[in-house]
mmCIF file of C-alpha atoms in Angstrom:
data_model
loop_
_atom_site.group_PDB
_atom_site.id
_atom_site.type_symbol
_atom_site.label_atom_id
_atom_site.label_comp_id
_atom_site.label_asym_id
_atom_site.label_seq_id
_atom_site.Cartn_x
_atom_site.Cartn_y
_atom_site.Cartn_z
ATOM 1 C CA UNK A 1 90.183 78.086 130.972
ATOM 2 C CA UNK A 2 93.220 77.004 129.222
ATOM 3 C CA UNK A 3 93.487 78.461 125.895
ATOM 4 C CA UNK A 4 94.307 75.875 123.139
ATOM 5 C CA UNK A 5 96.512 76.459 120.053
ATOM 6 C CA UNK A 6 95.072 76.393 116.879
ATOM 7 C CA UNK A 7 95.797 76.593 113.109
ATOM 8 C CA UNK A 8 93.119 78.731 112.200
ATOM 9 C CA UNK A 9 94.013 82.180 111.358
ATOM 10 C CA UNK A 10 92.272 85.525 110.765
ATOM 11 C CA UNK A 11 92.022 86.979 107.369
ATOM 12 C CA UNK A 12 95.185 88.918 106.541
ATOM 13 C CA UNK A 13 94.320 92.549 106.036
ATOM 14 C CA UNK A 14 97.637 93.622 104.711
ATOM 15 C CA UNK A 15 101.023 94.948 106.443
ATOM 16 C CA UNK A 16 102.115 98.466 106.287
ATOM 17 C CA UNK A 17 105.684 97.323 105.876
ATOM 18 C CA UNK A 18 104.822 96.018 102.129
ATOM 19 C CA UNK A 19 104.698 99.781 101.263
ATOM 20 C CA UNK A 20 108.092 100.708 102.783
ATOM 21 C CA UNK A 21 109.503 101.366 99.836
ATOM 22 C CA UNK A 22 107.143 104.021 98.398
ATOM 23 C CA UNK A 23 105.813 105.387 101.961
ATOM 24 C CA UNK A 24 106.798 108.719 100.855
ATOM 25 C CA UNK A 25 104.459 109.371 98.087
ATOM 26 C CA UNK A 26 100.802 108.367 100.433
ATOM 27 C CA UNK A 27 99.715 111.843 100.862
ATOM 28 C CA UNK A 28 96.160 114.174 100.427
ATOM 29 C CA UNK A 29 98.440 116.618 98.339
ATOM 30 C CA UNK A 30 96.032 117.820 95.593
ATOM 31 C CA UNK A 31 97.160 116.761 91.804
ATOM 32 C CA UNK A 32 97.931 119.809 90.016
ATOM 33 C CA UNK A 33 98.258 118.864 86.398
ATOM 34 C CA UNK A 34 100.830 120.560 83.887
ATOM 35 C CA UNK A 35 99.608 120.687 80.486
ATOM 36 C CA UNK A 36 101.429 121.309 76.964
ATOM 37 C CA UNK A 37 100.924 122.189 73.643
ATOM 38 C CA UNK A 38 102.798 118.875 72.096
ATOM 39 C CA UNK A 39 102.732 115.797 74.603
ATOM 40 C CA UNK A 40 106.132 113.504 73.260
ATOM 41 C CA UNK A 41 106.721 111.250 76.508
ATOM 42 C CA UNK A 42 104.630 108.677 77.994
ATOM 43 C CA UNK A 43 105.373 106.742 81.323
ATOM 44 C CA UNK A 44 103.688 103.711 82.500
ATOM 45 C CA UNK A 45 104.418 103.369 86.172
ATOM 46 C CA UNK A 46 104.171 99.593 87.074
ATOM 47 C CA UNK A 47 104.647 97.038 89.550
ATOM 48 C CA UNK A 48 107.667 95.730 87.408
ATOM 49 C CA UNK A 49 106.375 93.303 84.686
ATOM 50 C CA UNK A 50 105.393 89.990 85.294
ATOM 51 C CA UNK A 51 105.118 87.032 83.020
ATOM 52 C CA UNK A 52 101.742 85.831 81.925
ATOM 53 C CA UNK A 53 100.190 88.812 83.679
ATOM 54 C CA UNK A 54 96.817 89.898 80.697
ATOM 55 C CA UNK A 55 96.934 93.465 82.264
ATOM 56 C CA UNK A 56 100.899 94.390 81.226
ATOM 57 C CA UNK A 57 100.249 92.237 78.019
ATOM 58 C CA UNK A 58 97.675 94.968 77.106
ATOM 59 C CA UNK A 59 99.756 97.790 78.692
ATOM 60 C CA UNK A 60 102.994 96.719 76.422
ATOM 61 C CA UNK A 61 100.437 96.069 73.465
ATOM 62 C CA UNK A 62 99.601 99.572 73.983
ATOM 63 C CA UNK A 63 102.766 101.044 74.562
ATOM 64 C CA UNK A 64 104.007 99.601 71.597
ATOM 65 C CA UNK A 65 101.347 101.164 69.191
ATOM 66 C CA UNK A 66 102.121 104.490 71.095
ATOM 67 C CA UNK A 67 105.676 104.233 70.368
ATOM 68 C CA UNK A 68 104.797 103.616 66.665
ATOM 69 C CA UNK A 69 102.795 106.684 66.725
ATOM 70 C CA UNK A 70 106.061 108.659 67.433
ATOM 71 C CA UNK A 71 105.779 108.857 71.181
ATOM 72 C CA UNK A 72 108.400 108.273 73.339
ATOM 73 C CA UNK A 73 107.280 105.323 75.499
ATOM 74 C CA UNK A 74 108.479 104.064 78.745
ATOM 75 C CA UNK A 75 107.549 101.383 81.662
ATOM 76 C CA UNK A 76 108.854 102.443 84.972
ATOM 77 C CA UNK A 77 108.687 99.760 88.028
ATOM 78 C CA UNK A 78 108.034 101.043 91.531
ATOM 79 C CA UNK A 79 109.205 97.961 92.990
ATOM 80 C CA UNK A 80 112.772 96.363 93.314
ATOM 81 C CA UNK A 81 113.032 94.194 89.505
ATOM 82 C CA UNK A 82 116.198 94.166 87.636
ATOM 83 C CA UNK A 83 116.198 95.221 84.082
ATOM 84 C CA UNK A 84 117.202 92.327 82.743
ATOM 85 C CA UNK A 85 114.249 90.642 84.052
ATOM 86 C CA UNK A 86 111.914 93.535 83.176
ATOM 87 C CA UNK A 87 112.893 93.091 79.459
ATOM 88 C CA UNK A 88 112.810 89.272 79.651
ATOM 89 C CA UNK A 89 108.976 89.026 81.047
ATOM 90 C CA UNK A 90 108.183 91.743 78.564
ATOM 91 C CA UNK A 91 109.231 90.317 75.134
ATOM 92 C CA UNK A 92 107.461 86.621 76.911
ATOM 93 C CA UNK A 93 104.264 88.659 77.149
ATOM 94 C CA UNK A 94 104.367 90.465 73.865
ATOM 95 C CA UNK A 95 107.178 89.729 71.919
ATOM 96 C CA UNK A 96 107.986 92.479 69.752
ATOM 97 C CA UNK A 97 107.129 94.958 72.290
ATOM 98 C CA UNK A 98 108.613 98.469 71.858
ATOM 99 C CA UNK A 99 109.270 101.299 74.676
ATOM 100 C CA UNK A 100 112.129 101.182 77.528
ATOM 101 C CA UNK A 101 112.280 99.506 80.467
ATOM 102 C CA UNK A 102 113.233 101.737 83.363
ATOM 103 C CA UNK A 103 114.131 100.151 87.040
ATOM 104 C CA UNK A 104 112.990 101.529 90.606
ATOM 105 C CA UNK A 105 116.084 103.619 90.945
ATOM 106 C CA UNK A 106 114.824 106.159 88.204
ATOM 107 C CA UNK A 107 111.277 106.872 89.927
ATOM 108 C CA UNK A 108 112.651 109.903 91.260
ATOM 109 C CA UNK A 109 114.521 111.282 88.304
ATOM 110 C CA UNK A 110 112.971 110.361 85.375
ATOM 111 C CA UNK A 111 111.017 113.118 83.809
ATOM 112 C CA UNK A 112 107.779 112.479 81.587
ATOM 113 C CA UNK A 113 105.552 114.575 79.793
ATOM 114 C CA UNK A 114 102.751 112.135 80.615
ATOM 115 C CA UNK A 115 102.570 109.914 83.545
ATOM 116 C CA UNK A 116 99.996 106.759 83.479
ATOM 117 C CA UNK A 117 99.517 104.876 86.658
ATOM 118 C CA UNK A 118 98.479 100.989 86.158
ATOM 119 C CA UNK A 119 97.108 100.229 89.606
ATOM 120 C CA UNK A 120 95.963 101.889 92.409
ATOM 121 C CA UNK A 121 99.224 102.242 93.776
ATOM 122 C CA UNK A 122 100.822 103.520 91.351
ATOM 123 C CA UNK A 123 98.537 106.411 91.425
ATOM 124 C CA UNK A 124 99.639 107.751 94.685
ATOM 125 C CA UNK A 125 103.144 107.296 93.365
ATOM 126 C CA UNK A 126 102.515 109.442 90.344
ATOM 127 C CA UNK A 127 99.968 112.152 91.747
ATOM 128 C CA UNK A 128 102.577 114.835 92.590
ATOM 129 C CA UNK A 129 105.110 114.460 89.998
ATOM 130 C CA UNK A 130 105.436 117.013 87.262
ATOM 131 C CA UNK A 131 103.682 116.794 84.164
ATOM 132 C CA UNK A 132 100.074 115.523 82.980
ATOM 133 C CA UNK A 133 98.978 112.971 85.420
ATOM 134 C CA UNK A 134 96.563 109.552 83.951
ATOM 135 C CA UNK A 135 95.140 106.501 85.195
ATOM 136 C CA UNK A 136 95.171 103.620 83.011
ATOM 137 C CA UNK A 137 91.908 101.989 84.366
ATOM 138 C CA UNK A 138 91.870 98.137 83.877
ATOM 139 C CA UNK A 139 89.898 96.798 86.880
ATOM 140 C CA UNK A 140 87.805 98.465 89.695
ATOM 141 C CA UNK A 141 90.557 97.659 92.159
ATOM 142 C CA UNK A 142 89.029 98.003 95.662
ATOM 143 C CA UNK A 143 86.896 94.362 95.308
ATOM 144 C CA UNK A 144 90.771 93.077 95.104
ATOM 145 C CA UNK A 145 90.562 93.399 98.936
ATOM 146 C CA UNK A 146 88.311 92.621 102.056
ATOM 147 C CA UNK A 147 86.305 95.586 102.888
ATOM 148 C CA UNK A 148 89.047 97.514 104.797
ATOM 149 C CA UNK A 149 91.733 100.043 104.430
ATOM 150 C CA UNK A 150 93.409 98.736 101.281
ATOM 151 C CA UNK A 151 89.582 98.484 99.987
ATOM 152 C CA UNK A 152 89.611 102.316 101.043
ATOM 153 C CA UNK A 153 92.962 103.202 99.433
ATOM 154 C CA UNK A 154 92.127 101.489 96.067
ATOM 155 C CA UNK A 155 88.623 103.407 95.924
ATOM 156 C CA UNK A 156 90.181 106.493 96.729
ATOM 157 C CA UNK A 157 92.673 106.499 93.787
ATOM 158 C CA UNK A 158 89.750 107.379 91.576
ATOM 159 C CA UNK A 159 89.139 110.457 93.484
ATOM 160 C CA UNK A 160 92.743 111.924 93.552
ATOM 161 C CA UNK A 161 92.169 114.112 90.496
ATOM 162 C CA UNK A 162 93.800 111.850 87.909
ATOM 163 C CA UNK A 163 92.366 112.055 84.513
ATOM 164 C CA UNK A 164 91.357 108.689 84.210
ATOM 165 C CA UNK A 165 91.327 105.864 80.898
ATOM 166 C CA UNK A 166 89.049 103.038 81.772
ATOM 167 C CA UNK A 167 89.785 100.180 79.226
ATOM 168 C CA UNK A 168 86.213 99.338 78.111
ATOM 169 C CA UNK A 169 82.795 100.736 79.891
ATOM 170 C CA UNK A 170 82.501 98.584 83.220
ATOM 171 C CA UNK A 171 85.271 100.143 84.888
ATOM 172 C CA UNK A 172 84.139 103.531 84.291
ATOM 173 C CA UNK A 173 80.674 102.339 85.161
ATOM 174 C CA UNK A 174 82.006 101.069 88.537
ATOM 175 C CA UNK A 175 83.847 104.361 89.298
ATOM 176 C CA UNK A 176 80.930 106.625 88.542
ATOM 177 C CA UNK A 177 78.755 104.614 90.571
ATOM 178 C CA UNK A 178 80.693 103.591 93.707
ATOM 179 C CA UNK A 179 82.957 106.703 94.327
ATOM 180 C CA UNK A 180 82.613 110.981 95.214
ATOM 181 C CA UNK A 181 84.356 113.605 93.469
ATOM 182 C CA UNK A 182 85.336 111.836 90.557
ATOM 183 C CA UNK A 183 87.000 113.488 87.924
ATOM 184 C CA UNK A 184 88.104 113.302 84.017
ATOM 185 C CA UNK A 185 87.048 109.942 83.039
ATOM 186 C CA UNK A 186 87.281 108.565 79.467
ATOM 187 C CA UNK A 187 86.792 104.990 77.946
ATOM 188 C CA UNK A 188 88.917 103.106 75.291
ATOM 189 C CA UNK A 189 87.626 99.989 73.229
ATOM 190 C CA UNK A 190 88.562 96.874 75.196
ATOM 191 C CA UNK A 191 90.488 95.518 71.942
ATOM 192 C CA UNK A 192 91.192 91.907 70.575
ATOM 193 C CA UNK A 193 94.416 90.719 69.270
ATOM 194 C CA UNK A 194 93.779 89.018 66.059
ATOM 195 C CA UNK A 195 96.690 88.831 64.409
ATOM 196 C CA UNK A 196 97.853 86.499 66.994
ATOM 197 C CA UNK A 197 94.522 84.248 67.314
ATOM 198 C CA UNK A 198 93.761 83.614 63.895
ATOM 199 C CA UNK A 199 90.489 82.342 62.875
ATOM 200 C CA UNK A 200 90.328 78.572 62.131
ATOM 201 C CA UNK A 201 87.023 77.022 60.290
ATOM 202 C CA UNK A 202 85.747 74.236 62.310
ATOM 203 C CA UNK A 203 83.357 71.368 61.307
ATOM 204 C CA UNK A 204 80.126 71.893 63.246
ATOM 205 C CA UNK A 205 79.162 67.841 62.526
ATOM 206 C CA UNK A 206 81.595 66.992 65.561
ATOM 207 C CA UNK A 207 79.077 68.837 68.119
ATOM 208 C CA UNK A 208 76.045 67.029 66.575
ATOM 209 C CA UNK A 209 77.600 63.648 66.285
ATOM 210 C CA UNK A 210 79.928 63.165 69.177
ATOM 211 C CA UNK A 211 79.311 62.253 73.071
ATOM 212 C CA UNK A 212 82.538 63.458 73.936
ATOM 213 C CA UNK A 213 83.260 67.595 74.507
ATOM 214 C CA UNK A 214 86.567 69.163 75.109
ATOM 215 C CA UNK A 215 86.172 72.264 77.112
ATOM 216 C CA UNK A 216 88.786 74.961 77.328
ATOM 217 C CA UNK A 217 88.578 76.790 80.975
ATOM 218 C CA UNK A 218 90.793 79.926 81.866
ATOM 219 C CA UNK A 219 90.722 80.555 85.654
ATOM 220 C CA UNK A 220 93.296 81.849 87.817
ATOM 221 C CA UNK A 221 94.115 79.909 91.177
ATOM 222 C CA UNK A 222 94.854 82.989 93.049
ATOM 223 C CA UNK A 223 92.409 85.671 91.549
ATOM 224 C CA UNK A 224 88.357 85.294 92.676
ATOM 225 C CA UNK A 225 87.815 87.856 89.772
ATOM 226 C CA UNK A 226 88.194 84.054 87.787
ATOM 227 C CA UNK A 227 86.201 82.030 89.853
ATOM 228 C CA UNK A 228 88.342 79.714 90.474
ATOM 229 C CA UNK A 229 86.338 77.643 93.293
ATOM 230 C CA UNK A 230 82.955 78.191 91.535
ATOM 231 C CA UNK A 231 84.190 77.341 87.965
ATOM 232 C CA UNK A 232 85.664 74.021 89.395
ATOM 233 C CA UNK A 233 82.017 73.301 91.853
ATOM 234 C CA UNK A 234 79.991 74.001 88.531
ATOM 235 C CA UNK A 235 81.724 71.770 86.230
ATOM 236 C CA UNK A 236 81.763 68.926 89.034
ATOM 237 C CA UNK A 237 78.550 68.978 88.905
ATOM 238 C CA UNK A 238 77.772 69.658 85.244
ATOM 239 C CA UNK A 239 79.764 66.354 84.090
ATOM 240 C CA UNK A 240 77.701 64.368 86.413
ATOM 241 C CA UNK A 241 74.797 65.563 84.973
ATOM 242 C CA UNK A 242 75.864 65.050 81.481
ATOM 243 C CA UNK A 243 77.234 61.782 82.339
ATOM 244 C CA UNK A 244 73.258 60.715 82.936
ATOM 245 C CA UNK A 245 72.755 61.805 79.213
ATOM 246 C CA UNK A 246 75.830 59.921 77.881
ATOM 247 C CA UNK A 247 77.904 62.723 77.360
ATOM 248 C CA UNK A 248 81.494 62.995 78.580
ATOM 249 C CA UNK A 249 83.052 66.440 79.315
ATOM 250 C CA UNK A 250 86.720 66.872 79.381
ATOM 251 C CA UNK A 251 88.190 69.925 80.915
ATOM 252 C CA UNK A 252 91.501 71.107 80.351
ATOM 253 C CA UNK A 253 91.996 74.092 82.753
ATOM 254 C CA UNK A 254 94.795 76.669 82.393
ATOM 255 C CA UNK A 255 96.088 80.297 83.281
ATOM 256 C CA UNK A 256 97.515 78.857 86.964
ATOM 257 C CA UNK A 257 100.666 77.323 88.002
ATOM 258 C CA UNK A 258 101.104 73.425 86.917
ATOM 259 C CA UNK A 259 101.226 72.617 90.958
ATOM 260 C CA UNK A 260 97.581 73.758 91.492
ATOM 261 C CA UNK A 261 95.439 70.442 91.730
ATOM 262 C CA UNK A 262 92.210 70.906 89.826
ATOM 263 C CA UNK A 263 89.106 68.564 91.341
ATOM 264 C CA UNK A 264 88.537 67.649 88.105
ATOM 265 C CA UNK A 265 90.003 67.704 84.346
ATOM 266 C CA UNK A 266 93.707 68.685 83.765
ATOM 267 C CA UNK A 267 95.586 71.563 84.645
ATOM 268 C CA UNK A 268 97.796 72.450 81.402
ATOM 269 C CA UNK A 269 99.352 75.646 83.727
ATOM 270 C CA UNK A 270 100.214 78.675 82.106
ATOM 271 C CA UNK A 271 100.511 78.765 78.549
ATOM 272 C CA UNK A 272 102.362 80.790 75.699
ATOM 273 C CA UNK A 273 100.377 82.140 72.749
ATOM 274 C CA UNK A 274 101.084 79.168 70.317
ATOM 275 C CA UNK A 275 100.186 76.587 73.205
ATOM 276 C CA UNK A 276 97.018 78.416 73.799
ATOM 277 C CA UNK A 277 95.875 78.452 70.035
ATOM 278 C CA UNK A 278 96.524 74.728 69.838
ATOM 279 C CA UNK A 279 94.093 74.241 72.506
ATOM 280 C CA UNK A 280 91.586 76.190 71.145
ATOM 281 C CA UNK A 281 91.627 74.463 68.191
ATOM 282 C CA UNK A 282 91.357 70.888 69.577
ATOM 283 C CA UNK A 283 88.339 71.895 72.016
ATOM 284 C CA UNK A 284 84.897 72.541 71.138
ATOM 285 C CA UNK A 285 84.112 75.262 73.769
ATOM 286 C CA UNK A 286 85.996 77.781 76.165
ATOM 287 C CA UNK A 287 85.251 79.345 79.255
ATOM 288 C CA UNK A 288 86.896 82.389 81.052
ATOM 289 C CA UNK A 289 85.019 83.657 83.892
ATOM 290 C CA UNK A 290 85.551 87.664 83.938
ATOM 291 C CA UNK A 291 83.773 88.488 87.511
ATOM 292 C CA UNK A 292 84.694 92.013 87.592
ATOM 293 C CA UNK A 293 86.426 93.458 84.395
ATOM 294 C CA UNK A 294 86.591 91.631 81.074
ATOM 295 C CA UNK A 295 89.739 89.388 80.184
ATOM 296 C CA UNK A 296 91.727 89.406 77.384
ATOM 297 C CA UNK A 297 91.033 85.574 76.657
ATOM 298 C CA UNK A 298 87.439 85.480 76.008
ATOM 299 C CA UNK A 299 87.979 87.463 72.434
ATOM 300 C CA UNK A 300 91.338 85.633 71.879
ATOM 301 C CA UNK A 301 88.673 82.161 72.374
ATOM 302 C CA UNK A 302 86.183 83.705 69.967
ATOM 303 C CA UNK A 303 88.862 85.036 67.430
ATOM 304 C CA UNK A 304 89.758 81.500 66.791
ATOM 305 C CA UNK A 305 86.237 80.366 66.378
ATOM 306 C CA UNK A 306 86.007 78.711 69.432
ATOM 307 C CA UNK A 307 82.326 79.320 70.698
ATOM 308 C CA UNK A 308 82.398 81.026 73.879
ATOM 309 C CA UNK A 309 80.364 80.400 76.982
ATOM 310 C CA UNK A 310 79.944 83.244 78.763
ATOM 311 C CA UNK A 311 78.072 83.802 82.538
ATOM 312 C CA UNK A 312 75.292 85.843 83.424
ATOM 313 C CA UNK A 313 76.535 87.048 86.622
ATOM 314 C CA UNK A 314 79.708 88.418 85.228
ATOM 315 C CA UNK A 315 80.626 91.665 83.543
ATOM 316 C CA UNK A 316 80.311 90.144 79.292
ATOM 317 C CA UNK A 317 77.272 91.926 79.105
ATOM 318 C CA UNK A 318 79.193 95.069 78.760
ATOM 319 C CA UNK A 319 81.755 93.823 76.270
ATOM 320 C CA UNK A 320 79.618 91.218 73.778
ATOM 321 C CA UNK A 321 76.588 91.447 71.967
ATOM 322 C CA UNK A 322 74.035 88.514 73.230
ATOM 323 C CA UNK A 323 74.151 86.910 69.699
ATOM 324 C CA UNK A 324 78.132 86.488 69.944
ATOM 325 C CA UNK A 325 78.733 84.255 72.535
ATOM 326 C CA UNK A 326 76.594 81.379 74.440
ATOM 327 C CA UNK A 327 75.086 83.147 77.379
ATOM 328 C CA UNK A 328 73.886 81.018 80.340
ATOM 329 C CA UNK A 329 73.229 81.453 84.431
ATOM 330 C CA UNK A 330 76.546 80.027 86.698
ATOM 331 C CA UNK A 331 75.200 76.813 87.538
ATOM 332 C CA UNK A 332 75.136 73.223 86.360
ATOM 333 C CA UNK A 333 71.413 72.860 84.959
ATOM 334 C CA UNK A 334 71.957 75.703 82.923
ATOM 335 C CA UNK A 335 75.455 74.696 81.553
ATOM 336 C CA UNK A 336 74.622 70.951 81.011
ATOM 337 C CA UNK A 337 70.776 71.946 79.155
ATOM 338 C CA UNK A 338 73.510 74.306 76.593
ATOM 339 C CA UNK A 339 75.923 71.417 76.080
ATOM 340 C CA UNK A 340 73.024 68.703 75.258
ATOM 341 C CA UNK A 341 71.019 71.460 73.316
ATOM 342 C CA UNK A 342 73.842 72.532 71.152
ATOM 343 C CA UNK A 343 73.694 68.535 69.650
ATOM 344 C CA UNK A 344 70.297 69.464 68.084
ATOM 345 C CA UNK A 345 71.048 73.109 67.209
ATOM 346 C CA UNK A 346 74.229 73.265 65.354
ATOM 347 C CA UNK A 347 72.796 76.062 62.703
ATOM 348 C CA UNK A 348 72.529 78.416 65.989
ATOM 349 C CA UNK A 349 76.189 77.574 66.887
ATOM 350 C CA UNK A 350 77.035 78.620 63.512
ATOM 351 C CA UNK A 351 75.314 81.440 63.682
ATOM 352 C CA UNK A 352 76.986 82.623 67.038
ATOM 353 C CA UNK A 353 80.373 81.603 65.789
ATOM 354 C CA UNK A 354 79.789 83.999 62.486
ATOM 355 C CA UNK A 355 78.453 87.136 64.690
ATOM 356 C CA UNK A 356 81.479 86.768 66.966
ATOM 357 C CA UNK A 357 83.979 87.071 63.746
ATOM 358 C CA UNK A 358 81.734 89.852 62.566
ATOM 359 C CA UNK A 359 81.848 91.887 66.017
ATOM 360 C CA UNK A 360 85.622 91.206 66.651
ATOM 361 C CA UNK A 361 86.838 93.342 63.513
ATOM 362 C CA UNK A 362 84.843 96.704 64.889
ATOM 363 C CA UNK A 363 87.068 96.031 68.492
ATOM 364 C CA UNK A 364 90.671 95.869 66.912
ATOM 365 C CA UNK A 365 93.759 97.548 68.717
ATOM 366 C CA UNK A 366 93.855 100.043 66.267
ATOM 367 C CA UNK A 367 90.626 101.241 67.546
ATOM 368 C CA UNK A 368 91.854 101.576 70.773
ATOM 369 C CA UNK A 369 95.039 103.151 69.929
ATOM 370 C CA UNK A 370 92.860 105.765 67.792
ATOM 371 C CA UNK A 371 90.636 106.290 70.883
ATOM 372 C CA UNK A 372 93.908 106.663 73.148
ATOM 373 C CA UNK A 373 95.670 109.077 70.939
ATOM 374 C CA UNK A 374 92.275 111.433 70.519
ATOM 375 C CA UNK A 375 92.386 111.767 74.231
ATOM 376 C CA UNK A 376 95.942 112.657 74.408
ATOM 377 C CA UNK A 377 95.395 115.353 71.910
ATOM 378 C CA UNK A 378 92.034 116.391 73.653
ATOM 379 C CA UNK A 379 93.783 117.349 76.791
#
């Protein structure tokens, strides 16, 4: 029987040559921690610095606060990227960041009191360096991959013996439930940036009297953690249900490349802080699915006074009290009922916005900094 050519391909499981530049760091040599009485220098080891990356924005914000506390802070890339590009992208993510960007050629010569891995690959890169080795965990990274060797390598990174710092409680919970021989793990506050996303009062009459809602939706086309397929399908069906009740739902996606073609709504592309603030101010609701660890975006939306819709299937329950957001199941029936119900209960909407503002005051960046510095001081 003649074999016919087909365009279908097996799911890519990865290529070892993706790691050619750091192959030497992958081994099972145990971690040896070197403790000191005082720690002066901290180095985040990162996959370069990428624009519009929430995790790296968090890294830069934390590094800046640590720099202001008197620590010498460095951002060291373990992938090829020029210093000029690192610095430009860092400014784009966090304009007045502090700390020194170091290129890959400094990977073996740079010295630091504390090393901080920021992705599972970098855990292997730093684990046998001289100094105290920590791991800034911002997600449960085995979930980034199909079940296979990269899944296993990512999972094992939590079992290497590095001192782990979980951004929020969910990562720590997942590691403790799914990994063996887990070493020291601490949790720090998942913070909100109130300074760059100031609160703006909105009239609730617009909700009761309008038959059109504007919806800001953050998702990432290439990240299943932000449910890019499910959110489009659910909102497509929600629009049809609302149309029967005479309600029009206008959808404004952002967070993906501008050339991506969404099946409904408009794609605004990747936005800077001012553009996001403008979007939140003119919209009636915000959605930002978080299927694994939380995103910065929900808190930023809530900070401006935008009512935030969270899905029960995600991880929001780890980060937000129930009365601070609009909590629904991830389907068109629950979502459309929420939009219809709001028209008859704007007092509930006001209560939710007020509760969110009170809660956000308790999770600011100074709380995160205090958590982190206390951990360092107690090593």
